CSV table of C-alpha atoms in Angstrom, one decimal:
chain,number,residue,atom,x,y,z
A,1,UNK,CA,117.7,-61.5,-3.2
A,2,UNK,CA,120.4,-59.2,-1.6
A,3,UNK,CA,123.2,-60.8,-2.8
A,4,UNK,CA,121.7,-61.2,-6.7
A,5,UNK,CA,121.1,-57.3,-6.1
A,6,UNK,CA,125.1,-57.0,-5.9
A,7,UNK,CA,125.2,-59.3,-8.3
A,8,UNK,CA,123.1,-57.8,-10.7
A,9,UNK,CA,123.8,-53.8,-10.2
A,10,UNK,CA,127.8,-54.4,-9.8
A,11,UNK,CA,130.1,-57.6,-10.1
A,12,UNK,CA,127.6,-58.8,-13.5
A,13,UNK,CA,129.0,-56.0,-15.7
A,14,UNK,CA,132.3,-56.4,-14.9
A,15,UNK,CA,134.0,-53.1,-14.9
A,16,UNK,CA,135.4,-52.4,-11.0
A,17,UNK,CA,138.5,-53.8,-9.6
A,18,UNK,CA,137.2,-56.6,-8.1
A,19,UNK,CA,136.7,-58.5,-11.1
A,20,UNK,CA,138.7,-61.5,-11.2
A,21,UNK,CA,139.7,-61.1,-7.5
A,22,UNK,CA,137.9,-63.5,-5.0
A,23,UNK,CA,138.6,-62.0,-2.3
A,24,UNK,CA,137.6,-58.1,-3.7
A,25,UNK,CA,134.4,-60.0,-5.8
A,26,UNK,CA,133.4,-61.9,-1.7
A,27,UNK,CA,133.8,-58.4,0.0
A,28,UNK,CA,131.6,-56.9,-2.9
A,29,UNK,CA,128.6,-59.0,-2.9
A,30,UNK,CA,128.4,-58.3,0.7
A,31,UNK,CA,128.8,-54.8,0.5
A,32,UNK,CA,126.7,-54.1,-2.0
A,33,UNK,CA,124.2,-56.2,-0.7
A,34,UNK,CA,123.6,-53.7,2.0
A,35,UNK,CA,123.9,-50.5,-0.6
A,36,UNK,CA,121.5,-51.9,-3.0
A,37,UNK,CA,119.9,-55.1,-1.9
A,38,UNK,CA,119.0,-53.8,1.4
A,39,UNK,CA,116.9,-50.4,0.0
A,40,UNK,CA,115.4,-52.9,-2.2
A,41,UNK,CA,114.0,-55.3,-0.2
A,42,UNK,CA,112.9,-52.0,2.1
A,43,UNK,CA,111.1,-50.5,-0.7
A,44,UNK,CA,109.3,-53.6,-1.8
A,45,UNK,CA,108.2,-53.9,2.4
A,46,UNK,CA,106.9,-50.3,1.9
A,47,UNK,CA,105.3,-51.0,-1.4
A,48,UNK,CA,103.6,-54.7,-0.8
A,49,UNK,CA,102.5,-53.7,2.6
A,50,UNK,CA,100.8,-50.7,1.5
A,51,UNK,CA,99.2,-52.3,-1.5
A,52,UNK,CA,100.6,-50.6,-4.0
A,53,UNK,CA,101.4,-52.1,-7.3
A,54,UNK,CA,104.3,-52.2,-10.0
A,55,UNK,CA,104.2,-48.3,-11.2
A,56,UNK,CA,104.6,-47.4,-7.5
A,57,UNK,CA,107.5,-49.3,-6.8
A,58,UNK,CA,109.4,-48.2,-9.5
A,59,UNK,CA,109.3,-44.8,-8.5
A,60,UNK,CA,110.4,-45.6,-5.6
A,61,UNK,CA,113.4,-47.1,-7.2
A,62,UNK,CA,113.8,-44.0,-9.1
A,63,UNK,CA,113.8,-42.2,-5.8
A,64,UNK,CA,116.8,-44.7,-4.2
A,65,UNK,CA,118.6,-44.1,-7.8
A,66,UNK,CA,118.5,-40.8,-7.7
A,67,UNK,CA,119.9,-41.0,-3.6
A,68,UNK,CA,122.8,-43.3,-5.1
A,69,UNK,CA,123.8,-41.2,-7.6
A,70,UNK,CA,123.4,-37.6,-6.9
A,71,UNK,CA,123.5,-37.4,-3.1
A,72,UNK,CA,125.2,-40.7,-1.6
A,73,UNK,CA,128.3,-40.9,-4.3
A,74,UNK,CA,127.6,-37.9,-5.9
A,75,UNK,CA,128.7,-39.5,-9.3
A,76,UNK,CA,126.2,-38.0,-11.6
A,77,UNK,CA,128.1,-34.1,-10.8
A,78,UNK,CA,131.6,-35.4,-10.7
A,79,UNK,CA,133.6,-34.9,-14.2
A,80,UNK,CA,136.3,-37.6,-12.7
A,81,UNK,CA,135.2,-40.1,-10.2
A,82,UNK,CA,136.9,-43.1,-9.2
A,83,UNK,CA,139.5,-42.8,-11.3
A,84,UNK,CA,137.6,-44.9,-14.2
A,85,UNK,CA,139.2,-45.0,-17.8
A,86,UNK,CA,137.3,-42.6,-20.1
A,87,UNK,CA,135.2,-41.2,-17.4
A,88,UNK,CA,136.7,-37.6,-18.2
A,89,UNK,CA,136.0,-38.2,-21.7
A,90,UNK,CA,132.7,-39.7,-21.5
A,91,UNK,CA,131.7,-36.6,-19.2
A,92,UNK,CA,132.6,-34.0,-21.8
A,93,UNK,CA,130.8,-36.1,-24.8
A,94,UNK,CA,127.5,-34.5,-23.4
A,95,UNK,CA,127.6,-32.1,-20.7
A,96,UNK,CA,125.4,-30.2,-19.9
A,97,UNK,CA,127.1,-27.6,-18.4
A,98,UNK,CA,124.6,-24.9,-17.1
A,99,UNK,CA,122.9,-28.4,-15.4
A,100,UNK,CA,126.3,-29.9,-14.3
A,101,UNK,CA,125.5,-32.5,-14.8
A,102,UNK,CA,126.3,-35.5,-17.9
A,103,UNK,CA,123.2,-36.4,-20.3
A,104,UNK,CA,124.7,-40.1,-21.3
A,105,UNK,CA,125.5,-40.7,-17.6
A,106,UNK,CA,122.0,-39.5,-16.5
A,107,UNK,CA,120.1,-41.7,-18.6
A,108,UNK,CA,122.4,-44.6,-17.2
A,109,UNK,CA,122.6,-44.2,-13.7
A,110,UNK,CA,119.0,-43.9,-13.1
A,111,UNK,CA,117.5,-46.3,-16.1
A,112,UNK,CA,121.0,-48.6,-14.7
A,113,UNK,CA,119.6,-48.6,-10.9
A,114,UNK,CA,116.0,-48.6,-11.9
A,115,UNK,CA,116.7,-51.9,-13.5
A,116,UNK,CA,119.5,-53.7,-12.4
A,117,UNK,CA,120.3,-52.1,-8.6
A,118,UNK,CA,116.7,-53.2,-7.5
A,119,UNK,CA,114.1,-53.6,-10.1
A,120,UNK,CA,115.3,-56.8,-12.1
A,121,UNK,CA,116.4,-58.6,-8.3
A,122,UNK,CA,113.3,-58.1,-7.1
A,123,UNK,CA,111.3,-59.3,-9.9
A,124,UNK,CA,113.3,-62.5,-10.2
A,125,UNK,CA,112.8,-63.2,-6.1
A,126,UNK,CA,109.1,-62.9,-6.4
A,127,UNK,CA,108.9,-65.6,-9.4
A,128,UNK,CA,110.8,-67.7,-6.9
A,129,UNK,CA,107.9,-68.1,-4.9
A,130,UNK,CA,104.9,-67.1,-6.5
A,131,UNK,CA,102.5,-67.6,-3.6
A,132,UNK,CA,104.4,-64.5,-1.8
A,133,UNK,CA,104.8,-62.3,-4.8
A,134,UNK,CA,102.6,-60.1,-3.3
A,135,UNK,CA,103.4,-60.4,0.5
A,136,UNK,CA,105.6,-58.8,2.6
A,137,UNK,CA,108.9,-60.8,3.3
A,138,UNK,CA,110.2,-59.0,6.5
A,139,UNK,CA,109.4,-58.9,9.9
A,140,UNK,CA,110.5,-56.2,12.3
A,141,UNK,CA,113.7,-57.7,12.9
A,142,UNK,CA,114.5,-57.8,9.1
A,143,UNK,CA,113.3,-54.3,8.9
A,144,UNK,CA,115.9,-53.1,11.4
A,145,UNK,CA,118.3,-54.9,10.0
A,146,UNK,CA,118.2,-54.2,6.2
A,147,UNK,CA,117.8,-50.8,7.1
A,148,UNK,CA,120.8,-50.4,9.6
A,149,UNK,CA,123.1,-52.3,6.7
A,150,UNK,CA,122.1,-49.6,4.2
A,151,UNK,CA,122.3,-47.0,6.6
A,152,UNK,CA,126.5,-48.1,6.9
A,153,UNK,CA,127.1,-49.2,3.5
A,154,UNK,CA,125.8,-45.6,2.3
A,155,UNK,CA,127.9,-43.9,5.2
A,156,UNK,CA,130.9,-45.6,3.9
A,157,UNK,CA,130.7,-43.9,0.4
A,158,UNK,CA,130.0,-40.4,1.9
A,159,UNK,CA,132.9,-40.5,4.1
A,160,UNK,CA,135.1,-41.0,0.7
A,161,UNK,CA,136.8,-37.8,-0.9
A,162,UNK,CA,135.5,-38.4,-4.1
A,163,UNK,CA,132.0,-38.5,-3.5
A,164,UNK,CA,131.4,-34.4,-2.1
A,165,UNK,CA,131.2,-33.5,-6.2
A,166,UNK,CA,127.8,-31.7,-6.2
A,167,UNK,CA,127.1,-28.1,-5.3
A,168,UNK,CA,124.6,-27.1,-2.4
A,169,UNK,CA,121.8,-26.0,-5.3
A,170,UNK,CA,122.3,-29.8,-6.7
A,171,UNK,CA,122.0,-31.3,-3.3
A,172,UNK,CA,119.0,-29.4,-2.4
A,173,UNK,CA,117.1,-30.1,-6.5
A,174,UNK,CA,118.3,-34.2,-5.6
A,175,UNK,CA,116.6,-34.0,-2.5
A,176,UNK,CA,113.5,-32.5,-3.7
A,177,UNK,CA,113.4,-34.7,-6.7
A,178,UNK,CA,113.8,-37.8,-4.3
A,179,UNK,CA,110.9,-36.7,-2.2
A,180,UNK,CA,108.6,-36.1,-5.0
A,181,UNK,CA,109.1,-39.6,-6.1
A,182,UNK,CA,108.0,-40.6,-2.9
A,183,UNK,CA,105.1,-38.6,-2.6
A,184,UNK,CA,104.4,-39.3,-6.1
A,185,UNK,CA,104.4,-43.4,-6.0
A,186,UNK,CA,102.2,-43.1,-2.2
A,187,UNK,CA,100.0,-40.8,-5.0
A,188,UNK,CA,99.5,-43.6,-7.7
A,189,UNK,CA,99.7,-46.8,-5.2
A,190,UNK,CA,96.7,-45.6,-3.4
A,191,UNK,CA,94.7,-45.0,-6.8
A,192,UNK,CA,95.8,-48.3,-7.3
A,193,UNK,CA,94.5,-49.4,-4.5
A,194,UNK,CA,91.3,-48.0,-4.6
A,195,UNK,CA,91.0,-48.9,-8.4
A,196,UNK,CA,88.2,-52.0,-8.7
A,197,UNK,CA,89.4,-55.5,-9.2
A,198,UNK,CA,90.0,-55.7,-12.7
A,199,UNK,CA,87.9,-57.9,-15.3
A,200,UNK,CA,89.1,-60.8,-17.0
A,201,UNK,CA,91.1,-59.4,-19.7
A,202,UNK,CA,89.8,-60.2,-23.7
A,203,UNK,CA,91.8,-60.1,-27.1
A,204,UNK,CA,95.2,-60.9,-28.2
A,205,UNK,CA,97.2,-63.0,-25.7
A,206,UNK,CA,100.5,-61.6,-24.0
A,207,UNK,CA,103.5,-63.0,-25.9
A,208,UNK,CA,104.9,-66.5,-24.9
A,209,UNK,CA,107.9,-66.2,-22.1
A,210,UNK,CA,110.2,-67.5,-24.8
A,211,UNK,CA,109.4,-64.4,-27.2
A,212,UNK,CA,109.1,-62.0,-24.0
A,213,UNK,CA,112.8,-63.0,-23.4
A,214,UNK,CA,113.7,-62.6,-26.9
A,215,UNK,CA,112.2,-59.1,-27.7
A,216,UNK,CA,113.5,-58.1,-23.9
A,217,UNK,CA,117.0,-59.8,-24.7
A,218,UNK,CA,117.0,-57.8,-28.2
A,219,UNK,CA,116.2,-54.2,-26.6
A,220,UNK,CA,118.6,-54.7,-23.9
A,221,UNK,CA,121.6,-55.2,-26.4
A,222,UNK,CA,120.5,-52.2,-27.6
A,223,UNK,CA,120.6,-50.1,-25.4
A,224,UNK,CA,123.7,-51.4,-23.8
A,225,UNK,CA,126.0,-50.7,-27.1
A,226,UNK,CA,124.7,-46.8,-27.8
A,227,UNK,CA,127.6,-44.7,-27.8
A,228,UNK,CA,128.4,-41.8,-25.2
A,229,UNK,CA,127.5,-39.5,-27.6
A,230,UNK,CA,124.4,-37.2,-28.4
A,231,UNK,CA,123.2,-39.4,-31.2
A,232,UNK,CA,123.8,-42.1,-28.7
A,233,UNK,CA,121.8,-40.8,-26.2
A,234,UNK,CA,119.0,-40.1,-28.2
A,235,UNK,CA,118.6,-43.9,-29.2
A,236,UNK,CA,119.1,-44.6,-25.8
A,237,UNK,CA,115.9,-42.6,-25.1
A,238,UNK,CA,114.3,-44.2,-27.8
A,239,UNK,CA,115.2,-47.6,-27.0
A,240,UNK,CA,114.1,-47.4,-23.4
A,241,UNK,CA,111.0,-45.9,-24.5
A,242,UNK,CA,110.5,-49.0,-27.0
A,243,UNK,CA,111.4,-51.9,-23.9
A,244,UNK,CA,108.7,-49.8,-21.6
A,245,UNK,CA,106.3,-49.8,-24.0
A,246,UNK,CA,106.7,-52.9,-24.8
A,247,UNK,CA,106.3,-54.0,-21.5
A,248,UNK,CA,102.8,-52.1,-20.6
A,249,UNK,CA,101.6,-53.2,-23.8
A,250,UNK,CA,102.1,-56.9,-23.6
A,251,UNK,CA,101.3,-56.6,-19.1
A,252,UNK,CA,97.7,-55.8,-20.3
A,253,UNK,CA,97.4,-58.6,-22.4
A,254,UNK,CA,95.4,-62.1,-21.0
A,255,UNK,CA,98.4,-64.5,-19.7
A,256,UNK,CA,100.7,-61.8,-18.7
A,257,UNK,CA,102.2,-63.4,-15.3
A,258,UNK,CA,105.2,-62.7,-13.3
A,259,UNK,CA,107.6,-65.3,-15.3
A,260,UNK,CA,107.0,-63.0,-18.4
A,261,UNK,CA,107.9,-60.1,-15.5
A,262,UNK,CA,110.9,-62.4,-14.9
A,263,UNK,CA,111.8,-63.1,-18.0
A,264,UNK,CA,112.6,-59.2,-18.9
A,265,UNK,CA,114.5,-58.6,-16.1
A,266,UNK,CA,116.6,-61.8,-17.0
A,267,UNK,CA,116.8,-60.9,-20.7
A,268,UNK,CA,118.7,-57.8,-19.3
A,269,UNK,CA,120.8,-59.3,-16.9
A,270,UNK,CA,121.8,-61.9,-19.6
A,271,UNK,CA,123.0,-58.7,-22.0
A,272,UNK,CA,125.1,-56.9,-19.3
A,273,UNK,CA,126.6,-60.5,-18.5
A,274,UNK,CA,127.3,-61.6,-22.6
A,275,UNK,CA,128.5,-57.8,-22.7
A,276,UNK,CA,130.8,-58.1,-19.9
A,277,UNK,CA,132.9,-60.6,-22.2
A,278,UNK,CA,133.9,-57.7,-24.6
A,279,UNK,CA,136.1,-55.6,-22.1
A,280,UNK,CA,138.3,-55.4,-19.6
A,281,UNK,CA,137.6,-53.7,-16.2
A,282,UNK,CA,137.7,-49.6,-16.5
A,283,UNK,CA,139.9,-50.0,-13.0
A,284,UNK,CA,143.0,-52.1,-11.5
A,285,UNK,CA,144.5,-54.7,-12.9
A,286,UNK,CA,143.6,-58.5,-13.9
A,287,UNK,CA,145.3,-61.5,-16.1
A,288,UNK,CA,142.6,-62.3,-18.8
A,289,UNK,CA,141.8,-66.1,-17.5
A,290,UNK,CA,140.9,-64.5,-14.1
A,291,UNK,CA,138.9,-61.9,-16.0
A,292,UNK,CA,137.0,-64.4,-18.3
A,293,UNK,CA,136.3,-67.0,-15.1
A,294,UNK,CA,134.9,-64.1,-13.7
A,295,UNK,CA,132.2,-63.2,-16.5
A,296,UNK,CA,131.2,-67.1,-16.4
A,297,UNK,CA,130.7,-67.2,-13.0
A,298,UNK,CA,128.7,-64.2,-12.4
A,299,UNK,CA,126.7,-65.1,-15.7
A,300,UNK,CA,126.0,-68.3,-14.5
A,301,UNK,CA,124.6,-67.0,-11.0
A,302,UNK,CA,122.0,-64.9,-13.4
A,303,UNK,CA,121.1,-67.9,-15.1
A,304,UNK,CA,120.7,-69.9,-12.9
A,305,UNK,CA,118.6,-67.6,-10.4
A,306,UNK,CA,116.7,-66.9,-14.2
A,307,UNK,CA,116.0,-70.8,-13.8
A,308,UNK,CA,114.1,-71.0,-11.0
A,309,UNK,CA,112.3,-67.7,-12.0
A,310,UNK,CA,110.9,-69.1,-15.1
A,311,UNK,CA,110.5,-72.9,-14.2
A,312,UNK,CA,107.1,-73.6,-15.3
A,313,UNK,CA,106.6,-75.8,-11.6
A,314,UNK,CA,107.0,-74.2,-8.1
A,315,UNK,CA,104.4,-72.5,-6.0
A,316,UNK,CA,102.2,-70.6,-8.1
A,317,UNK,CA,100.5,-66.7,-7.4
């Protein structure tokens, strides 16, 4: 699940220097397997042990987005970081200045970690084995380990100039806002938990996994192509809205199961992958056929994890 985390938040999309590179693309699935596979796979311990359910564990994604971007790398205050094509210009398209922060990049960084950093990963793992969706997968050891690996990984990244862009007053709102998600997903996991078993559920049926995957497949294109601009962002709000709600609606319908759980977070992989095919790394340098072996490779990785999430056999919840 680690290395699909990398996978998935990083080398899928294409855009970083170590596309086309085996070498840069091996170091990179182990490094960001520790930056965002290891704080998932902690979070999900924290979340299955305690009960909690879905809603609870997203926050708590929210909260290790919100670490990423505005205190580990500090990329959500920087007007320049990495050296990225268009980053300056993307930054300007909508500052908000009193805030100092980008609206566009906002809505990415968290919605991107949310979803593709941890959330989409983990859901695809726990349709591998069905009979453990719910159970906790690491023993102390594992613990120690995941949480020493993230521990370096985000070390790393603080050490580097370029991530010391915020400003005391943003470190201090990023911190606050990263413990109130905590406190607020321990909040709705134990209503969750002391919630009554829920009754068999009546009425329309949830959508079949093939039309889950569609309508998922279709929002996600959407809300990959929205432009960096204000009218952009705004159907990028609206878009979001549309796959969430789409998503609690069709989750309280009878047959909802964790393939139709996997088959959203796939539909989204698949559109950052078939997206990937339409641009050229923002940083270094590759020849096209390097480039283009790339996308298939890291495409087919998706798919094929997306294949044994959704395979109607295996060991069932």
């Amino acid at each position: 699940m680690a290395a699909l985390s990398a996978v998935s938040a990083e080398l899928l999309a294409a855009y970083g220097d170590s596309s086309g590179h085996l070498g840069l693309a091996a170091f990179s699935v182990v490094y960001f397997s520790a930056l965002y596979g290891a704080p998932a796979l902690l979070a999900r311990e924290v979340a299955r042990r305690a009960g909690w359910g879905w809603p609870s564990l997203l926050l708590l994604f929210l909260a290790l987005g919100l670490t990423q971007a505005c205190i580990i790398d500090q990329s959500m205050f920087s007007d320049d970081y990495g050296g990225y094509d268009g980053w300056e210009e993307s930054w300007k398209a909508t500052l908000v200045q009193p805030l100092g922060i980008n609206a566009s990049n906002t809505l990415n960084f968290l919605v991107g970690h949310i979803v593709f950093s941890f959330g989409a990963p983990v859901v695809l793992a726990e349709a591998w084995r069905r009979d453990r969706a719910r159970a906790p997968w690491l023993g102390r050891r594992g613990l120690i380990i995941a949480g020493l690996a993230y521990l370096a990984a985000a070390t790393l990244i603080m050490f580097q100039p370029g991530s010391h862009a915020a400003s005391q007053t943003q470190l201090v709102v990023s911190v606050g806002l990263v413990v109130g998600c905590g406190g607020l997903a321990a909040l709705v996991g134990r209503r969750h938990r002391q919630r009554p078993a829920p009754e068999v559920r009546r009425g329309r049926p949830a959508p079949t996994i093939a039309v889950t995957f569609a309508i998922a497949l279709v929002l996600a294109v959407a809300r990959a192509l929205v432009a960096e601009t204000w009218a952009g962002l705004a159907q990028g709000v609206v878009v979001t809205a549309l796959a969430a709600a789409f998503v609690w609606w069709s989750a309280r319908r009878p047959g909802w199961g964790i393939r139709h759980a996997a088959a959203v977070a796939l539909a989204f992989l698949v559109a950052n992958g078939l997206l990937a095919f339409t641009y050229f790394p923002l940083l270094g340098e590759v020849s096209a056929g390097a480039k283009y072996a790339h996308n298939v490779v890291m495409l087919l990785v998706v798919l094929t994890a997306g294949w044994f999430a959704l395979r109607a056999g295996g060991r069932r919840a």
